[in-house]
PDB file of C-alpha atoms in Angstrom:
ATOM      1  CA  MET A   7      80.624  34.750  14.756  1.00 49.00           C
ATOM      2  CA  GLY A   8      79.411  37.265  17.397  1.00 63.00           C
ATOM      3  CA  GLU A   9      76.231  37.042  19.438  1.00 88.00           C
ATOM      4  CA  LEU A  10      72.972  36.816  17.507  1.00 94.00           C
ATOM      5  CA  ILE A  11      70.864  40.085  17.449  1.00 96.00           C
ATOM      6  CA  ARG A  12      67.854  39.355  19.615  1.00 97.00           C
ATOM      7  CA  THR A  13      64.736  40.619  17.703  1.00 97.00           C
ATOM      8  CA  VAL A  14      60.926  40.836  18.165  1.00 97.00           C
ATOM      9  CA  VAL A  15      58.814  40.915  15.006  1.00 96.00           C
ATOM     10  CA  ALA A  16      55.403  42.666  15.025  1.00 95.00           C
ATOM     11  CA  ASP A  17      52.871  42.313  12.161  1.00 93.00           C
ATOM     12  CA  ASP A  18      49.122  41.568  12.267  1.00 90.00           C
ATOM     13  CA  HIS A  19      49.361  39.180   9.399  1.00 91.00           C
ATOM     14  CA  TYR A  20      50.406  35.659  10.519  1.00 91.00           C
ATOM     15  CA  LEU A  21      51.968  34.613   7.374  1.00 91.00           C
ATOM     16  CA  VAL A  22      54.119  37.823   7.021  1.00 89.00           C
ATOM     17  CA  ARG A  23      55.145  37.522  10.639  1.00 91.00           C
ATOM     18  CA  GLU A  24      56.234  33.943  10.401  1.00 92.00           C
ATOM     19  CA  GLY A  25      57.810  34.424   7.025  1.00 90.00           C
ATOM     20  CA  THR A  26      59.890  37.281   8.401  1.00 91.00           C
ATOM     21  CA  ARG A  27      60.868  35.238  11.430  1.00 92.00           C
ATOM     22  CA  GLN A  28      62.079  32.324   9.317  1.00 92.00           C
ATOM     23  CA  LEU A  29      63.903  34.535   6.843  1.00 91.00           C
ATOM     24  CA  LEU A  30      65.766  36.332   9.650  1.00 93.00           C
ATOM     25  CA  GLU A  31      66.654  33.166  11.552  1.00 92.00           C
ATOM     26  CA  MET A  32      67.994  31.534   8.334  1.00 91.00           C
ATOM     27  CA  SER A  33      70.406  34.472   8.041  1.00 91.00           C
ATOM     28  CA  GLY A  34      72.462  33.195  11.001  1.00 91.00           C
ATOM     29  CA  GLU A  35      72.729  36.788  12.433  1.00 94.00           C
ATOM     30  CA  VAL A  36      69.367  37.179  14.153  1.00 95.00           C
ATOM     31  CA  ARG A  37      67.533  35.327  16.887  1.00 95.00           C
ATOM     32  CA  VAL A  38      63.746  36.061  16.791  1.00 96.00           C
ATOM     33  CA  VAL A  39      62.798  35.916  20.526  1.00 96.00           C
ATOM     34  CA  GLY A  40      59.133  36.902  19.942  1.00 96.00           C
ATOM     35  CA  ALA A  41      56.595  37.454  17.218  1.00 95.00           C
ATOM     36  CA  VAL A  42      53.359  39.402  17.965  1.00 95.00           C
ATOM     37  CA  GLY A  43      50.300  40.671  16.215  1.00 92.00           C
ATOM     38  CA  ASP A  44      49.453  44.035  17.621  1.00 90.00           C
ATOM     39  CA  ALA A  45      50.986  47.128  19.207  1.00 90.00           C
ATOM     40  CA  ASP A  46      49.935  46.286  22.779  1.00 91.00           C
ATOM     41  CA  GLU A  47      51.493  42.851  22.466  1.00 93.00           C
ATOM     42  CA  LEU A  48      54.664  44.446  21.034  1.00 94.00           C
ATOM     43  CA  LEU A  49      55.173  46.729  24.042  1.00 94.00           C
ATOM     44  CA  ASP A  50      54.590  43.764  26.352  1.00 95.00           C
ATOM     45  CA  ALA A  51      57.041  41.596  24.482  1.00 96.00           C
ATOM     46  CA  VAL A  52      59.696  44.286  24.706  1.00 97.00           C
ATOM     47  CA  ARG A  53      59.261  44.573  28.495  1.00 96.00           C
ATOM     48  CA  ARG A  54      59.388  40.802  28.947  1.00 97.00           C
ATOM     49  CA  LEU A  55      62.042  39.783  26.432  1.00 96.00           C
ATOM     50  CA  GLY A  56      64.403  42.777  26.235  1.00 95.00           C
ATOM     51  CA  PRO A  57      65.335  42.424  22.562  1.00 97.00           C
ATOM     52  CA  ASP A  58      68.101  44.333  20.825  1.00 97.00           C
ATOM     53  CA  VAL A  59      65.877  45.296  17.916  1.00 98.00           C
ATOM     54  CA  VAL A  60      62.128  45.456  17.066  1.00 97.00           C
ATOM     55  CA  ILE A  61      60.839  45.022  13.561  1.00 96.00           C
ATOM     56  CA  THR A  62      57.203  46.426  13.345  1.00 95.00           C
ATOM     57  CA  ASP A  63      54.735  47.096  10.651  1.00 92.00           C
ATOM     58  CA  ILE A  64      53.483  50.667  10.503  1.00 90.00           C
ATOM     59  CA  ARG A  65      49.865  49.789  10.893  1.00 85.00           C
ATOM     60  CA  MET A  66      48.559  47.256  13.445  1.00 83.00           C
ATOM     61  CA  PRO A  67      45.476  46.708  15.537  1.00 74.00           C
ATOM     62  CA  GLY A  68      45.817  47.989  19.111  1.00 66.00           C
ATOM     63  CA  GLY A  69      43.959  49.671  21.910  1.00 66.00           C
ATOM     64  CA  GLU A  70      44.134  53.479  22.153  1.00 72.00           C
ATOM     65  CA  TRP A  71      46.569  54.151  19.349  1.00 70.00           C
ATOM     66  CA  ARG A  72      46.440  56.650  16.541  1.00 77.00           C
ATOM     67  CA  GLN A  73      44.810  54.721  13.587  1.00 78.00           C
ATOM     68  CA  GLY A  74      47.420  54.115  10.835  1.00 75.00           C
ATOM     69  CA  PHE A  75      50.292  55.198  13.030  1.00 84.00           C
ATOM     70  CA  GLU A  76      50.308  52.316  15.586  1.00 89.00           C
ATOM     71  CA  GLY A  77      53.781  51.082  14.668  1.00 89.00           C
ATOM     72  CA  ILE A  78      55.327  54.538  14.683  1.00 91.00           C
ATOM     73  CA  ASP A  79      53.695  55.350  18.075  1.00 92.00           C
ATOM     74  CA  ALA A  80      54.873  52.065  19.477  1.00 93.00           C
ATOM     75  CA  ALA A  81      58.359  52.758  18.162  1.00 94.00           C
ATOM     76  CA  HIS A  82      58.450  56.162  20.004  1.00 93.00           C
ATOM     77  CA  ARG A  83      57.222  54.554  23.262  1.00 94.00           C
ATOM     78  CA  ILE A  84      59.805  51.754  22.919  1.00 95.00           C
ATOM     79  CA  ARG A  85      62.790  54.114  22.394  1.00 94.00           C
ATOM     80  CA  SER A  86      61.512  56.310  25.232  1.00 93.00           C
ATOM     81  CA  ALA A  87      61.282  53.413  27.805  1.00 95.00           C
ATOM     82  CA  HIS A  88      63.999  51.298  26.379  1.00 96.00           C
ATOM     83  CA  PRO A  89      66.652  53.532  24.553  1.00 93.00           C
ATOM     84  CA  GLU A  90      68.869  50.606  24.066  1.00 95.00           C
ATOM     85  CA  VAL A  91      66.418  48.958  21.736  1.00 97.00           C
ATOM     86  CA  GLY A  92      66.577  49.812  18.023  1.00 96.00           C
ATOM     87  CA  VAL A  93      63.356  49.933  15.942  1.00 96.00           C
ATOM     88  CA  VAL A  94      62.833  49.164  12.283  1.00 96.00           C
ATOM     89  CA  VAL A  95      59.554  50.326  10.995  1.00 94.00           C
ATOM     90  CA  LEU A  96      58.222  48.628   7.819  1.00 92.00           C
ATOM     91  CA  SER A  97      55.697  50.497   5.598  1.00 88.00           C
ATOM     92  CA  GLN A  98      53.945  50.030   2.356  1.00 84.00           C
ATOM     93  CA  PHE A  99      54.002  53.872   1.880  1.00 76.00           C
ATOM     94  CA  ALA A 100      56.826  55.887   0.439  1.00 72.00           C
ATOM     95  CA  ASP A 101      55.114  58.947   2.015  1.00 69.00           C
ATOM     96  CA  THR A 102      56.895  61.924   3.468  1.00 65.00           C
ATOM     97  CA  LEU A 103      54.469  62.169   6.380  1.00 72.00           C
ATOM     98  CA  PHE A 104      55.261  58.745   7.837  1.00 81.00           C
ATOM     99  CA  ALA A 105      59.031  59.112   7.569  1.00 79.00           C
ATOM    100  CA  PHE A 106      58.923  62.556   9.249  1.00 76.00           C
ATOM    101  CA  GLU A 107      56.528  61.213  11.962  1.00 82.00           C
ATOM    102  CA  LEU A 108      58.956  58.521  12.779  1.00 85.00           C
ATOM    103  CA  PHE A 109      62.015  60.816  12.964  1.00 81.00           C
ATOM    104  CA  LYS A 110      60.270  63.876  14.562  1.00 76.00           C
ATOM    105  CA  HIS A 111      61.939  63.461  17.914  1.00 76.00           C
ATOM    106  CA  GLY A 112      65.369  62.367  16.617  1.00 75.00           C
ATOM    107  CA  THR A 113      66.908  59.850  14.330  1.00 78.00           C
ATOM    108  CA  GLU A 114      68.922  57.692  16.678  1.00 83.00           C
ATOM    109  CA  GLY A 115      68.021  53.965  16.605  1.00 89.00           C
ATOM    110  CA  PHE A 116      65.323  54.250  14.051  1.00 91.00           C
ATOM    111  CA  ALA A 117      64.960  52.872  10.411  1.00 91.00           C
ATOM    112  CA  TYR A 118      62.161  53.447   8.068  1.00 90.00           C
ATOM    113  CA  LEU A 119      61.965  50.818   5.214  1.00 90.00           C
ATOM    114  CA  LEU A 120      59.447  50.011   2.642  1.00 89.00           C
ATOM    115  CA  LYS A 121      57.861  46.656   3.320  1.00 86.00           C
ATOM    116  CA  ASP A 122      59.311  44.999   0.221  1.00 81.00           C
ATOM    117  CA  ARG A 123      62.681  45.131   1.952  1.00 76.00           C
ATOM    118  CA  VAL A 124      61.643  42.035   3.871  1.00 77.00           C
ATOM    119  CA  GLY A 125      62.496  40.147   0.582  1.00 78.00           C
ATOM    120  CA  ASP A 126      65.896  41.856   0.403  1.00 81.00           C
ATOM    121  CA  LEU A 127      67.659  40.188   3.264  1.00 86.00           C
ATOM    122  CA  ASP A 128      70.894  42.217   2.869  1.00 87.00           C
ATOM    123  CA  GLU A 129      68.925  45.523   3.103  1.00 86.00           C
ATOM    124  CA  LEU A 130      66.893  44.395   6.023  1.00 90.00           C
ATOM    125  CA  LEU A 131      69.946  43.003   8.009  1.00 92.00           C
ATOM    126  CA  GLY A 132      71.828  46.237   7.256  1.00 90.00           C
ATOM    127  CA  ALA A 133      69.004  48.215   8.886  1.00 91.00           C
ATOM    128  CA  ILE A 134      68.907  45.760  11.833  1.00 94.00           C
ATOM    129  CA  ARG A 135      72.593  46.129  12.381  1.00 92.00           C
ATOM    130  CA  ALA A 136      72.355  49.894  12.099  1.00 89.00           C
ATOM    131  CA  VAL A 137      69.647  50.449  14.713  1.00 93.00           C
ATOM    132  CA  ALA A 138      71.107  47.886  16.963  1.00 94.00           C
ATOM    133  CA  SER A 139      74.210  50.108  17.271  1.00 90.00           C
ATOM    134  CA  GLY A 140      72.158  53.291  17.537  1.00 87.00           C
ATOM    135  CA  GLY A 141      72.306  54.160  13.862  1.00 84.00           C
ATOM    136  CA  SER A 142      69.579  55.305  11.484  1.00 83.00           C
ATOM    137  CA  VAL A 143      68.367  54.330   7.981  1.00 85.00           C
ATOM    138  CA  ILE A 144      65.912  55.763   5.560  1.00 83.00           C
ATOM    139  CA  ASP A 145      64.663  53.564   2.713  1.00 82.00           C
ATOM    140  CA  PRO A 146      66.476  54.584  -0.521  1.00 74.00           C
ATOM    141  CA  LYS A 147      63.249  54.505  -2.429  1.00 75.00           C
ATOM    142  CA  VAL A 148      61.616  56.998  -0.157  1.00 73.00           C
ATOM    143  CA  VAL A 149      64.656  59.223  -0.538  1.00 69.00           C
ATOM    144  CA  GLU A 150      64.735  58.845  -4.345  1.00 67.00           C
ATOM    145  CA  GLY A 151      61.020  59.821  -4.713  1.00 62.00           C
ATOM    146  CA  LEU A 152      61.315  62.794  -2.356  1.00 58.00           C
ATOM    147  CA  LEU A 153      64.619  64.026  -4.007  1.00 59.00           C
ATOM    148  CA  ALA A 154      62.953  63.778  -7.430  1.00 58.00           C
ATOM    149  CA  ARG A 155      60.046  65.961  -6.177  1.00 54.00           C
ATOM    150  CA  ARG A 156      62.382  68.438  -4.536  1.00 54.00           C
ATOM    151  CA  ASP A 157      64.504  68.660  -7.746  1.00 50.00           C
ATOM    152  CA  VAL A 158      61.360  69.655  -9.664  1.00 42.00           C
ATOM    153  CA  ARG A 159      60.729  72.435  -7.236  1.00 47.00           C
ATOM    154  CA  GLY A 160      64.082  73.956  -7.774  1.00 45.00           C
ATOM    155  CA  GLN A 161      64.946  74.925  -4.188  1.00 45.00           C
ATOM    156  CA  GLN A 162      67.494  77.483  -3.288  1.00 41.00           C
ATOM    157  CA  GLU A 163      70.939  76.211  -2.634  1.00 57.00           C
ATOM    158  CA  ALA A 164      70.140  72.907  -4.429  1.00 69.00           C
ATOM    159  CA  LEU A 165      72.729  70.283  -4.080  1.00 80.00           C
ATOM    160  CA  THR A 166      74.902  69.370  -7.042  1.00 87.00           C
ATOM    161  CA  ALA A 167      74.116  66.067  -8.843  1.00 86.00           C
ATOM    162  CA  ARG A 168      77.081  64.460  -7.141  1.00 91.00           C
ATOM    163  CA  GLU A 169      76.125  65.784  -3.757  1.00 89.00           C
ATOM    164  CA  ARG A 170      72.706  64.214  -4.342  1.00 83.00           C
ATOM    165  CA  ASP A 171      74.246  60.916  -5.161  1.00 86.00           C
ATOM    166  CA  VAL A 172      76.233  61.060  -1.904  1.00 88.00           C
ATOM    167  CA  LEU A 173      73.187  62.104   0.000  1.00 81.00           C
ATOM    168  CA  ARG A 174      71.249  59.004  -1.326  1.00 77.00           C
ATOM    169  CA  GLU A 175      74.112  56.772  -0.170  1.00 79.00           C
ATOM    170  CA  MET A 176      73.962  58.506   3.233  1.00 76.00           C
ATOM    171  CA  ALA A 177      70.342  57.552   3.415  1.00 66.00           C
ATOM    172  CA  HIS A 178      71.449  53.935   3.364  1.00 64.00           C
ATOM    173  CA  GLY A 179      73.448  54.602   6.558  1.00 62.00           C
ATOM    174  CA  ARG A 180      76.714  53.939   4.645  1.00 72.00           C
ATOM    175  CA  SER A 181      80.032  55.165   5.808  1.00 75.00           C
ATOM    176  CA  ASN A 182      82.275  57.469   3.678  1.00 85.00           C
ATOM    177  CA  SER A 183      84.322  54.449   2.590  1.00 87.00           C
ATOM    178  CA  ALA A 184      81.227  52.423   1.531  1.00 85.00           C
ATOM    179  CA  ILE A 185      79.942  55.424  -0.369  1.00 89.00           C
ATOM    180  CA  ALA A 186      83.302  55.759  -2.116  1.00 92.00           C
ATOM    181  CA  ARG A 187      83.004  52.075  -3.179  1.00 92.00           C
ATOM    182  CA  ALA A 188      79.380  52.475  -4.338  1.00 91.00           C
ATOM    183  CA  LEU A 189      80.044  55.603  -6.354  1.00 94.00           C
ATOM    184  CA  HIS A 190      83.595  54.737  -7.562  1.00 94.00           C
ATOM    185  CA  LEU A 191      85.024  57.801  -5.861  1.00 93.00           C
ATOM    186  CA  SER A 192      88.044  58.454  -3.664  1.00 93.00           C
ATOM    187  CA  ILE A 193      87.333  58.677   0.048  1.00 90.00           C
ATOM    188  CA  SER A 194      88.634  62.263  -0.028  1.00 91.00           C
ATOM    189  CA  SER A 195      86.209  63.140  -2.703  1.00 93.00           C
ATOM    190  CA  VAL A 196      83.368  61.700  -0.625  1.00 91.00           C
ATOM    191  CA  GLU A 197      84.533  63.660   2.376  1.00 89.00           C
ATOM    192  CA  LYS A 198      84.475  66.825   0.180  1.00 91.00           C
ATOM    193  CA  ASN A 199      80.954  66.292  -0.903  1.00 89.00           C
ATOM    194  CA  VAL A 200      79.777  65.295   2.627  1.00 84.00           C
ATOM    195  CA  ASN A 201      81.283  68.567   3.992  1.00 83.00           C
ATOM    196  CA  ALA A 202      79.555  70.513   1.279  1.00 84.00           C
ATOM    197  CA  ILE A 203      76.315  68.935   2.094  1.00 80.00           C
ATOM    198  CA  PHE A 204      76.594  69.849   5.761  1.00 74.00           C
ATOM    199  CA  THR A 205      77.595  73.335   4.913  1.00 76.00           C
ATOM    200  CA  LYS A 206      74.740  73.936   2.461  1.00 75.00           C
ATOM    201  CA  LEU A 207      72.221  72.487   4.902  1.00 68.00           C
ATOM    202  CA  GLY A 208      73.617  74.513   7.896  1.00 63.00           C
ATOM    203  CA  LEU A 209      74.645  71.448   9.835  1.00 58.00           C
ATOM    204  CA  GLU A 210      77.696  70.998  11.891  1.00 54.00           C
ATOM    205  CA  ASN A 211      80.278  68.933  10.072  1.00 48.00           C
ATOM    206  CA  SER A 212      80.348  65.552  11.811  1.00 47.00           C
ATOM    207  CA  GLY A 213      80.864  61.884  10.943  1.00 47.00           C
ATOM    208  CA  ASP A 214      78.046  60.905  13.310  1.00 52.00           C
ATOM    209  CA  VAL A 215      75.478  58.740  11.498  1.00 50.00           C
ATOM    210  CA  HIS A 216      72.578  60.583  13.150  1.00 53.00           C
ATOM    211  CA  ARG A 217      73.882  63.904  11.779  1.00 58.00           C
ATOM    212  CA  ARG A 218      73.963  62.215   8.399  1.00 62.00           C
ATOM    213  CA  VAL A 219      70.355  61.157   8.484  1.00 62.00           C
ATOM    214  CA  ALA A 220      69.494  64.621   9.802  1.00 61.00           C
ATOM    215  CA  ALA A 221      71.092  66.009   6.612  1.00 66.00           C
ATOM    216  CA  VAL A 222      68.706  63.825   4.528  1.00 66.00           C
ATOM    217  CA  LEU A 223      65.691  65.093   6.508  1.00 66.00           C
ATOM    218  CA  ALA A 224      66.799  68.698   6.461  1.00 61.00           C
ATOM    219  CA  TYR A 225      67.238  68.587   2.744  1.00 58.00           C
ATOM    220  CA  LEU A 226      63.874  66.969   2.118  1.00 56.00           C
ATOM    221  CA  GLY A 227      61.944  69.229   4.498  1.00 56.00           C
ATOM    222  CA  PRO A 228      58.612  68.310   6.053  1.00 49.00           C
ATOM    223  CA  ASP A 229      56.744  69.727   3.122  1.00 46.00           C
ATOM    224  CA  ALA A 230      58.664  67.911   0.349  1.00 41.00           C
TER     225      ALA A 230
END
């Protein structure tokens, strides 16, 4: 087994914070080096402890922070000062605004998950691994809801049903081979659909994971 992923957990509810700590440490993949209750303590913990990944609630008490966006603002400050640290933001809200607010300066090293993912250890660990290596993840429930709204609006150059399926899997941060397994497709078929998605969205064809998340964001649009 490789080195454990050093993680700081931030949540203003003690039971949630400690429950998350115990769950992660039981996985055998994560070492929780700090657990804090507000945004100011989070920034201090990152400076002192140098974690690989931060997991933070979207809303926390703190000093001069935007109310309701404390976790997102802290995430941006952390990535700016410590670009080697990945950040997983947990939210109760499948709201377009929060996802776009998190990703507005770029997708690298960020994950946006709904808070119930804490109970789905595989999903949470997948996001932790992704951001630790500079990848990006958007909660599939957020993508599902936004795509459903976009489908109703009948946008120009709408993706095909299969392309939307592939796009949803891309939102998980999955590779082409993982998408092929999930959708029971050949890898060449997945590559064809990914290329079509990039073309329709006017994005340069690339296997880069950040470009893939950008494709999700570009399709949804900030007013989805």
